[in-house]
Short mmCIF file of C-alpha atoms and ligand atoms in Angstrom, two decimals:
data_model
loop_
_atom_site.label_atom_id
_atom_site.label_comp_id
_atom_site.label_asym_id
_atom_site.label_seq_id
_atom_site.Cartn_x
_atom_site.Cartn_y
_atom_site.Cartn_z
CA UNK A 1 -17.07 15.54 15.71
CA UNK A 2 -13.28 15.28 15.29
CA UNK A 3 -11.58 17.46 12.41
CA UNK A 4 -11.32 16.34 8.78
CA UNK A 5 -8.26 16.83 7.19
CA UNK A 6 -8.62 17.46 3.27
CA UNK A 7 -5.50 16.20 0.91
CA UNK A 8 -5.31 16.77 -2.71
CA UNK A 9 -3.32 14.98 -5.49
CA UNK A 10 -2.90 17.45 -8.02
CA UNK A 11 -2.72 15.61 -11.18
CA UNK A 12 -4.26 18.63 -13.15
CA UNK A 13 -7.77 17.37 -14.54
CA UNK A 14 -7.61 14.33 -12.60
CA UNK A 15 -6.69 15.85 -9.07
CA UNK A 16 -8.87 14.60 -6.25
CA UNK A 17 -9.28 14.63 -2.67
CA UNK A 18 -8.15 12.51 0.52
CA UNK A 19 -10.20 12.70 3.75
CA UNK A 20 -8.93 11.99 6.32
CA UNK A 21 -11.19 11.71 9.44
CA UNK A 22 -12.60 9.83 12.46
CA UNK A 23 -16.61 8.66 11.68
CA UNK A 24 -16.45 9.87 8.05
CA UNK A 25 -18.29 6.85 7.00
CA UNK A 26 -21.36 9.00 8.89
CA UNK A 27 -21.08 11.81 6.61
CA UNK A 28 -23.09 11.04 3.71
CA UNK A 29 -22.10 14.10 1.75
CA UNK A 30 -18.43 13.30 1.75
CA UNK A 31 -18.95 10.04 -1.01
CA UNK A 32 -22.23 11.50 -2.65
CA UNK A 33 -21.04 14.35 -4.42
CA UNK A 34 -17.83 11.97 -5.74
CA UNK A 35 -20.38 9.91 -7.39
CA UNK A 36 -21.25 11.12 -10.48
CA UNK A 37 -24.18 8.42 -11.73
CA UNK A 38 -26.59 6.49 -10.71
CA UNK A 39 -24.95 3.02 -10.77
CA UNK A 40 -22.40 1.91 -7.96
CA UNK A 41 -20.70 -1.72 -7.13
CA UNK A 42 -19.23 -1.90 -3.94
CA UNK A 43 -16.61 -4.33 -3.56
CA UNK A 44 -15.09 -5.45 -0.48
CA UNK A 45 -14.24 -8.64 1.37
CA UNK A 46 -16.14 -11.03 4.05
CA UNK A 47 -13.99 -9.59 6.98
CA UNK A 48 -14.84 -6.21 6.17
CA UNK A 49 -18.22 -6.21 4.80
CA UNK A 50 -20.20 -7.63 8.02
CA UNK A 51 -18.31 -4.54 9.85
CA UNK A 52 -18.71 -1.64 7.44
CA UNK A 53 -20.75 -2.99 4.07
CA UNK A 54 -24.19 -1.39 5.41
CA UNK A 55 -22.59 1.80 6.73
CA UNK A 56 -21.52 2.69 3.12
CA UNK A 57 -24.80 1.89 1.66
CA UNK A 58 -26.77 3.84 4.04
CA UNK A 59 -25.02 6.97 2.32
CA UNK A 60 -26.10 5.95 -0.97
CA UNK A 61 -29.72 6.56 -0.55
CA UNK A 62 -31.12 7.27 -4.23
CA UNK A 63 -28.66 5.41 -6.11
CA UNK A 64 -28.72 2.31 -7.66
CA UNK A 65 -26.30 -0.04 -5.85
CA UNK A 66 -25.39 -3.60 -5.99
CA UNK A 67 -22.23 -5.43 -3.97
CA UNK A 68 -19.77 -8.09 -4.06
CA UNK A 69 -17.78 -9.82 -1.51
CA UNK A 70 -14.32 -11.49 -2.12
CA UNK A 71 -12.56 -13.95 -0.42
CA UNK A 72 -10.06 -12.59 2.00
CA UNK A 73 -6.48 -12.57 1.90
CA UNK A 74 -3.45 -11.92 -0.24
CA UNK A 75 -3.58 -15.41 -1.80
CA UNK A 76 -6.69 -14.44 -3.49
CA UNK A 77 -5.45 -11.32 -4.76
CA UNK A 78 -5.53 -13.05 -8.62
CA UNK A 79 -7.08 -13.20 -11.93
CA UNK A 80 -9.38 -15.63 -10.74
CA UNK A 81 -10.50 -13.57 -8.49
CA UNK A 82 -10.57 -10.33 -10.32
CA UNK A 83 -12.98 -11.79 -12.64
CA UNK A 84 -16.12 -12.51 -10.27
CA UNK A 85 -15.78 -8.58 -9.95
CA UNK A 86 -16.58 -8.33 -14.10
CA UNK A 87 -19.15 -10.94 -13.15
CA UNK A 88 -20.98 -8.91 -11.33
CA UNK A 89 -20.59 -5.68 -13.07
CA UNK A 90 -21.83 -7.37 -16.27
CA UNK A 91 -24.92 -9.19 -14.41
CA UNK A 92 -25.88 -6.14 -12.92
CA UNK A 93 -26.06 -4.02 -16.13
CA UNK A 94 -23.73 -1.92 -15.04
CA UNK A 95 -22.63 1.08 -17.62
CA UNK A 96 -19.58 2.96 -18.45
CA UNK A 97 -20.72 6.03 -15.91
CA UNK A 98 -20.69 3.12 -12.91
CA UNK A 99 -18.94 4.11 -9.79
CA UNK A 100 -16.53 0.98 -7.80
CA UNK A 101 -16.40 1.73 -4.60
CA UNK A 102 -13.38 -0.13 -3.01
CA UNK A 103 -14.17 -0.88 0.72
CA UNK A 104 -11.75 -2.68 2.19
CA UNK A 105 -7.31 -2.73 2.74
CA UNK A 106 -4.82 -3.19 0.17
CA UNK A 107 -6.03 -6.18 -1.65
CA UNK A 108 -9.43 -5.11 -1.98
CA UNK A 109 -8.25 -1.76 -3.27
CA UNK A 110 -5.84 -3.01 -5.99
CA UNK A 111 -8.50 -5.57 -7.19
CA UNK A 112 -11.29 -3.24 -7.22
CA UNK A 113 -9.00 -0.34 -8.89
CA UNK A 114 -8.08 -2.48 -11.48
CA UNK A 115 -11.64 -3.77 -12.63
CA UNK A 116 -11.99 0.11 -12.28
CA UNK A 117 -9.66 0.61 -14.88
CA UNK A 118 -10.67 -2.03 -17.30
CA UNK A 119 -14.31 -2.75 -17.38
CA UNK A 120 -15.75 -0.71 -20.27
CA UNK A 121 -11.96 0.70 -20.76
CA UNK A 122 -12.83 2.72 -17.56
CA UNK A 123 -15.41 3.42 -14.83
CA UNK A 124 -15.30 5.60 -11.60
CA UNK A 125 -13.49 4.43 -8.52
CA UNK A 126 -13.43 5.62 -4.59
CA UNK A 127 -11.28 4.49 -2.04
CA UNK A 128 -12.69 3.68 1.25
CA UNK A 129 -9.53 2.08 2.76
CA UNK A 130 -9.84 0.62 5.96
CA UNK A 131 -6.44 -0.35 6.94
CA UNK A 132 -3.71 1.55 8.14
CA UNK A 133 -1.91 0.58 5.34
CA UNK A 134 -4.17 1.27 2.68
CA UNK A 135 -4.59 4.87 4.14
CA UNK A 136 -1.47 5.81 4.14
CA UNK A 137 -0.23 3.87 0.87
CA UNK A 138 -2.35 1.76 -1.55
CA UNK A 139 -5.70 4.04 -1.61
CA UNK A 140 -3.94 6.97 -3.17
CA UNK A 141 -2.03 6.86 -6.05
CA UNK A 142 -3.62 4.92 -8.59
CA UNK A 143 -1.91 1.81 -8.85
CA UNK A 144 -3.93 -1.06 -8.89
CA UNK A 145 -3.27 -4.92 -9.93
CA UNK A 146 -3.49 -8.30 -9.29
CA UNK A 147 -0.25 -10.95 -8.65
CA UNK A 148 0.74 -13.83 -10.75
CA UNK A 149 2.17 -16.92 -9.33
CA UNK A 150 5.34 -15.77 -10.58
CA UNK A 151 5.10 -12.09 -9.61
CA UNK A 152 3.69 -9.77 -7.19
CA UNK A 153 1.79 -6.80 -8.17
CA UNK A 154 2.82 -8.03 -12.35
CA UNK A 155 -0.57 -7.22 -13.70
CA UNK A 156 -2.18 -4.15 -13.46
CA UNK A 157 -2.74 -0.41 -14.48
CA UNK A 158 -2.17 3.06 -13.06
CA UNK A 159 -6.14 4.24 -12.41
CA UNK A 160 -6.64 6.97 -10.41
CA UNK A 161 -9.50 7.46 -7.69
CA UNK A 162 -12.05 10.41 -7.36
CA UNK A 163 -11.46 10.28 -3.99
CA UNK A 164 -10.26 8.51 -1.07
CA UNK A 165 -12.04 8.83 2.03
CA UNK A 166 -10.05 7.34 5.06
CA UNK A 167 -12.13 6.82 8.11
CA UNK A 168 -9.87 6.45 10.84
CA UNK A 169 -12.03 5.13 13.19
CA UNK A 170 -12.47 1.81 10.95
CA UNK A 171 -8.92 0.96 12.19
CA UNK A 172 -10.37 0.21 16.16
CA UNK A 173 -11.17 -3.44 14.55
CA UNK A 174 -7.74 -3.66 13.10
CA UNK A 175 -5.87 -6.35 14.82
CA UNK A 176 -2.55 -5.25 16.04
CA UNK A 177 -0.51 -7.85 13.32
CA UNK A 178 -2.59 -5.84 10.71
CA UNK A 179 -1.75 -2.16 12.46
CA UNK A 180 2.03 -3.22 12.60
CA UNK A 181 2.56 -4.06 9.34
CA UNK A 182 0.86 -0.75 8.03
CA UNK A 183 3.45 0.77 10.04
CA UNK A 184 6.23 -0.27 7.79
CA UNK A 185 4.97 1.86 5.20
CA UNK A 186 4.66 4.83 7.51
CA UNK A 187 8.36 4.17 8.67
CA UNK A 188 9.30 3.78 4.79
CA UNK A 189 8.13 7.71 4.02
CA UNK A 190 10.63 8.82 6.99
CA UNK A 191 12.95 6.77 5.80
CA UNK A 192 12.78 7.91 1.80
CA UNK A 193 12.25 11.87 2.12
CA UNK A 194 12.04 13.10 6.20
CA UNK A 195 14.30 12.23 8.27
CA UNK A 196 11.87 14.72 11.27
CA UNK A 197 9.38 12.28 10.47
CA UNK A 198 11.22 9.21 10.92
CA UNK A 199 12.34 10.89 14.69
CA UNK A 200 8.93 11.21 15.07
CA UNK A 201 7.53 8.09 14.62
CA UNK A 202 10.24 6.46 16.77
CA UNK A 203 9.47 9.09 19.64
CA UNK A 204 5.88 8.13 19.16
CA UNK A 205 5.96 4.43 18.58
CA UNK A 206 4.25 3.62 21.91
CA UNK A 207 1.31 5.69 20.47
CA UNK A 208 0.64 4.65 17.57
CA UNK A 209 0.61 0.95 18.79
CA UNK A 210 -1.90 1.82 20.96
CA UNK A 211 -3.77 3.94 18.18
CA UNK A 212 -3.61 7.35 20.02
CA UNK A 213 -5.94 9.15 17.31
CA UNK A 214 -4.23 11.85 17.91
CA UNK A 215 -1.10 10.14 16.28
CA UNK A 216 -2.37 7.60 13.89
CA UNK A 217 -3.91 11.02 12.41
CA UNK A 218 -0.83 12.74 12.18
CA UNK A 219 1.46 9.80 11.00
CA UNK A 220 -1.86 9.26 8.32
CA UNK A 221 -1.80 12.78 7.39
CA UNK A 222 2.01 13.30 6.76
CA UNK A 223 2.31 9.78 5.35
CA UNK A 224 -0.76 10.63 2.02
CA UNK A 225 1.18 14.46 1.70
CA UNK A 226 4.10 12.69 1.10
CA UNK A 227 3.07 10.29 -0.80
CA UNK A 228 0.53 12.95 -2.86
CA UNK A 229 3.44 14.80 -3.10
CA UNK A 230 5.55 12.30 -4.83
CA UNK A 231 2.65 11.13 -7.17
CA UNK A 232 1.68 14.60 -8.37
CA UNK A 233 5.35 14.64 -9.66
CA UNK A 234 5.71 11.18 -11.22
CA UNK A 235 2.46 9.40 -11.42
CA UNK A 236 3.93 6.71 -13.97
CA UNK A 237 6.91 6.23 -11.94
CA UNK A 238 9.39 7.25 -14.43
CA UNK A 239 11.90 8.91 -11.63
CA UNK A 240 11.39 9.94 -7.97
CA UNK A 241 8.06 7.71 -7.41
CA UNK A 242 10.30 4.58 -7.37
CA UNK A 243 11.35 5.61 -4.03
CA UNK A 244 7.97 4.87 -2.33
CA UNK A 245 9.52 1.16 -3.32
CA UNK A 246 12.13 0.87 -0.72
CA UNK A 247 12.15 -2.40 0.46
CA UNK A 248 9.72 -3.65 -1.54
CA UNK A 249 12.31 -5.47 -4.08
CA UNK A 250 13.19 -7.69 -1.03
CA UNK A 251 10.07 -7.61 0.53
CA UNK A 252 8.13 -8.97 -2.81
CA UNK A 253 10.57 -11.62 -3.38
CA UNK A 254 9.42 -12.45 0.68
CA UNK A 255 6.08 -12.64 -0.37
CA UNK A 256 6.26 -14.29 -3.98
CA UNK A 257 8.83 -16.91 -2.30
CA UNK A 258 6.85 -17.58 1.15
CA UNK A 259 3.46 -18.28 -1.10
CA UNK A 260 1.04 -15.16 -0.86
CA UNK A 261 -0.38 -14.53 2.39
CA UNK A 262 2.54 -16.32 4.55
CA UNK A 263 3.90 -13.35 5.24
CA UNK A 264 1.98 -9.94 5.42
CA UNK A 265 3.29 -7.08 2.64
CA UNK A 266 4.02 -4.69 5.65
CA UNK A 267 5.85 -7.39 7.45
CA UNK A 268 7.97 -8.31 4.41
CA UNK A 269 8.47 -4.41 3.25
CA UNK A 270 9.49 -4.36 6.83
CA UNK A 271 12.17 -6.92 6.61
CA UNK A 272 12.98 -5.46 3.16
CA UNK A 273 13.73 -2.42 4.29
CA UNK A 274 16.32 -3.82 7.22
CA UNK A 275 17.70 -5.71 4.27
CA UNK A 276 17.98 -2.67 2.03
CA UNK A 277 19.85 -0.29 5.09
CA UNK A 278 22.11 -3.40 5.31
CA UNK A 279 23.04 -3.56 1.35
CA UNK A 280 23.64 0.37 1.55
CA UNK A 281 25.79 -0.04 4.60
CA UNK A 282 27.66 -2.43 2.65
CA UNK A 283 28.16 0.06 -0.12
CA UNK A 284 29.77 2.67 2.73
CA UNK A 285 26.65 4.82 2.29
CA UNK A 286 25.33 4.89 5.73
CA UNK A 287 27.21 3.31 8.88
CA UNK A 288 26.52 0.61 11.11
CA UNK A 289 24.81 2.89 13.96
CA UNK A 290 21.96 3.66 11.33
CA UNK A 291 21.28 0.13 10.32
CA UNK A 292 21.03 -0.39 13.53
CA UNK A 293 18.54 2.70 14.13
CA UNK A 294 16.46 1.17 10.94
CA UNK A 295 16.13 -2.27 12.90
CA UNK A 296 15.23 -0.77 15.91
CA UNK A 297 12.65 1.43 14.74
CA UNK A 298 10.98 -2.24 13.04
CA UNK A 299 11.29 -4.12 15.97
CA UNK A 300 9.57 -1.74 18.22
CA UNK A 301 6.71 -1.32 15.80
CA UNK A 302 6.81 -5.19 16.14
CA UNK A 303 8.15 -6.36 12.49
CA UNK A 304 10.51 -8.59 11.20
CA UNK A 305 14.07 -7.65 10.55
CA UNK A 306 15.92 -10.55 9.30
CA UNK A 307 14.87 -12.83 5.96
CA UNK A 308 12.64 -16.11 6.42
CA UNK A 309 15.25 -18.82 6.90
CA UNK A 310 12.97 -21.08 4.66
CA UNK A 311 14.14 -19.15 1.33
CA UNK A 312 17.61 -19.54 0.24
CA UNK A 313 19.79 -16.69 -1.28
CA UNK A 314 19.82 -18.02 -4.86
CA UNK A 315 15.50 -18.04 -4.36
CA UNK A 316 15.86 -14.22 -3.39
CA UNK A 317 17.93 -13.36 -6.32
CA UNK A 318 15.72 -15.26 -9.11
CA UNK A 319 12.47 -13.13 -7.55
CA UNK A 320 14.26 -9.98 -7.48
CA UNK A 321 15.06 -10.59 -11.10
CA UNK A 322 11.67 -10.10 -11.80
CA UNK A 323 10.94 -6.85 -10.22
CA UNK A 324 9.33 -4.01 -11.83
CA UNK A 325 12.28 -2.36 -11.13
CA UNK A 326 14.13 -4.53 -13.64
CA UNK A 327 15.19 -2.20 -16.81
CA UNK A 328 16.80 -3.61 -19.91
CA UNK A 329 17.90 -6.78 -17.56
CA UNK A 330 19.08 -4.29 -14.75
CA UNK A 331 17.58 -4.50 -11.42
CA UNK A 332 17.64 -0.95 -9.89
CA UNK A 333 17.58 -0.67 -5.98
CA UNK A 334 15.81 1.95 -3.67
CA UNK A 335 18.82 2.29 -0.94
CA UNK A 336 20.03 4.93 1.77
CA UNK A 337 22.08 7.79 1.50
CA UNK A 338 21.00 8.30 5.05
CA UNK A 339 17.92 8.25 7.12
CA UNK A 340 15.99 10.96 5.44
CA UNK A 341 17.64 10.11 1.95
CA UNK A 342 17.18 7.26 -0.43
CA UNK A 343 18.16 7.31 -4.20
CA UNK A 344 17.25 4.50 -6.96
CA UNK A 345 20.48 2.82 -8.02
CA UNK A 346 22.17 0.13 -9.99
CA UNK A 347 25.43 1.23 -8.57
CA UNK A 348 26.13 -2.26 -6.87
CA UNK A 349 27.26 -5.19 -7.87
CA UNK A 350 26.18 -8.89 -7.80
CA UNK A 351 28.49 -9.87 -4.77
CA UNK A 352 27.05 -7.21 -2.84
CA UNK A 353 23.80 -7.70 -3.36
CA UNK A 354 24.61 -11.16 -2.64
CA UNK A 355 26.23 -10.48 0.10
CA UNK A 356 23.37 -8.48 1.39
CA UNK A 357 20.87 -11.43 1.55
CA UNK A 358 23.40 -13.62 3.02
CA UNK A 359 23.84 -11.02 6.43
CA UNK A 360 20.23 -11.33 6.34
CA UNK A 361 19.62 -14.51 7.96
CA UNK A 362 19.31 -15.18 11.70
CA UNK A 363 22.39 -16.34 13.09
P1 NAD B 1 -5.52 -6.73 2.85
O1 NAD B 1 -6.38 -5.84 2.52
O2 NAD B 1 -5.24 -7.89 3.07
O3 NAD B 1 -5.62 -6.03 4.67
C1 NAD B 1 -5.39 -7.20 5.93
C2 NAD B 1 -6.38 -7.82 6.68
O4 NAD B 1 -6.88 -6.13 7.31
C3 NAD B 1 -7.66 -8.64 5.74
O5 NAD B 1 -7.68 -9.71 6.12
C4 NAD B 1 -8.77 -7.53 5.60
O6 NAD B 1 -9.67 -8.16 5.35
C5 NAD B 1 -8.62 -7.09 7.17
N1 NAD B 1 -9.68 -5.75 7.07
C6 NAD B 1 -9.22 -4.79 6.43
N2 NAD B 1 -9.74 -3.44 7.31
C7 NAD B 1 -10.38 -3.85 8.17
C8 NAD B 1 -10.89 -3.48 9.42
N3 NAD B 1 -11.46 -1.73 9.36
N4 NAD B 1 -11.22 -4.27 10.33
C9 NAD B 1 -10.52 -5.78 10.54
N5 NAD B 1 -10.28 -6.01 9.58
C10 NAD B 1 -10.08 -5.51 8.62
O7 NAD B 1 -3.59 -5.90 3.47
P2 NAD B 1 -3.23 -4.45 3.27
O8 NAD B 1 -1.92 -4.54 4.14
O9 NAD B 1 -4.48 -3.44 3.89
O10 NAD B 1 -2.81 -4.24 2.02
C11 NAD B 1 -1.73 -5.15 1.46
C12 NAD B 1 -2.20 -5.07 -0.13
O11 NAD B 1 -1.67 -3.75 -0.53
C13 NAD B 1 -0.98 -6.00 -0.85
O12 NAD B 1 -1.77 -6.59 -1.74
C14 NAD B 1 0.01 -4.75 -1.31
O13 NAD B 1 0.41 -5.13 -2.51
C15 NAD B 1 -0.95 -3.57 -1.80
N6 NAD B 1 -0.04 -2.46 -2.03
C16 NAD B 1 -0.51 -1.74 -3.01
C17 NAD B 1 0.11 -0.43 -2.76
C18 NAD B 1 -0.98 0.51 -4.20
O14 NAD B 1 0.22 1.65 -4.25
N7 NAD B 1 -1.32 0.55 -4.85
C19 NAD B 1 0.82 0.23 -2.05
C20 NAD B 1 1.36 -0.76 -0.95
C21 NAD B 1 0.52 -1.77 -0.48
N1 LIG B 2 3.76 1.66 -2.84
C1 LIG B 2 4.24 2.46 -3.81
C2 LIG B 2 3.61 3.33 -5.11
O1 LIG B 2 2.70 3.62 -4.93
O2 LIG B 2 4.34 3.88 -5.94
#
């Protein structure tokens, strides 16, 4: 049996562990010790459930469990589908001591998390992320919610899980496009805070793409540690947590503008980080060589680096103006002072933002 890494998100009484390792879904003790009551609702989707639901059910002997299976895809991360989770909770008479287990990628995790935050004003939540993206990012930190047709993740709550169980063996069934989407968030941690990690990713990209277990375990561990530290310091994003949104304001505009599900979240964030790098260069903060390094690592990770042709510059500007980083009408952006150091700023002109978008279309 390979080693299990346990990290901690330090939030006082609401602290919780992140378990990272292979075959964790074969170890009943880990899951069961975080379930306080006698009732569980497993939330999964039509792709993940046939692969892993039985494994999770097998860990729950002696506990009453039910499951709800959501349709698959970002386009279903909405209030209508969320309601089917409440329907299941109510029809199965789940009480306030119920634990919701989110089994799936970030879409399932965000929706199950919001259901846990809101059902009877809050029930227990455990995240079992099964995509690289959800193992390095979305399952940790307590952001939950759904999309609105006019804006990505616009309805939600901060609500922390009791545990995150990242079984890295589940990544073996993930398709390559989804693996690359997860790598976008891994690269993000290097770009915002850790130049050494950025270089490590650069040097180990082939191993990561080939799913070398050691390389993946290291990337997930460093990513989760960075996220846990940032969340512990700024749970509700009044300051440094916003750094975790590097590339996301551009990326969310792409996801909404193209129609949810057309570009994967990680793909939109990958292109968004390239746009943020170009904007940082326009402000004179980084040079062309650094922009090219950012673009090259995204290309090596098989991620897009340019804005979609079918979106206009005005569409970008309109969609970016409803981002959650707009405060009192001013859009704050996460930009790069250098590789390994990002800041949140409104120190730019509208013309510079428009120019950063304009130079991000393919010639
Ligand atoms: P996803 O949940 O749509 O999963 C990607 C695809 O992989 C889906 O088709 C899914 O069914 C499938 N899948 C999942 N696990 C699998 C497995 N082990 N084997 C085979 N297929 C599998 O997408 P995602 O990239 O995991 O998450 C993206 C979502 O996460 C977006 O909605 C984004 O907004 C959100 N997000 C949230 C946070 C947060 O802090 N809450 C952070 C980042 C992203
Ligand atoms: N993914 C951004 C955050 O969790 O804050």
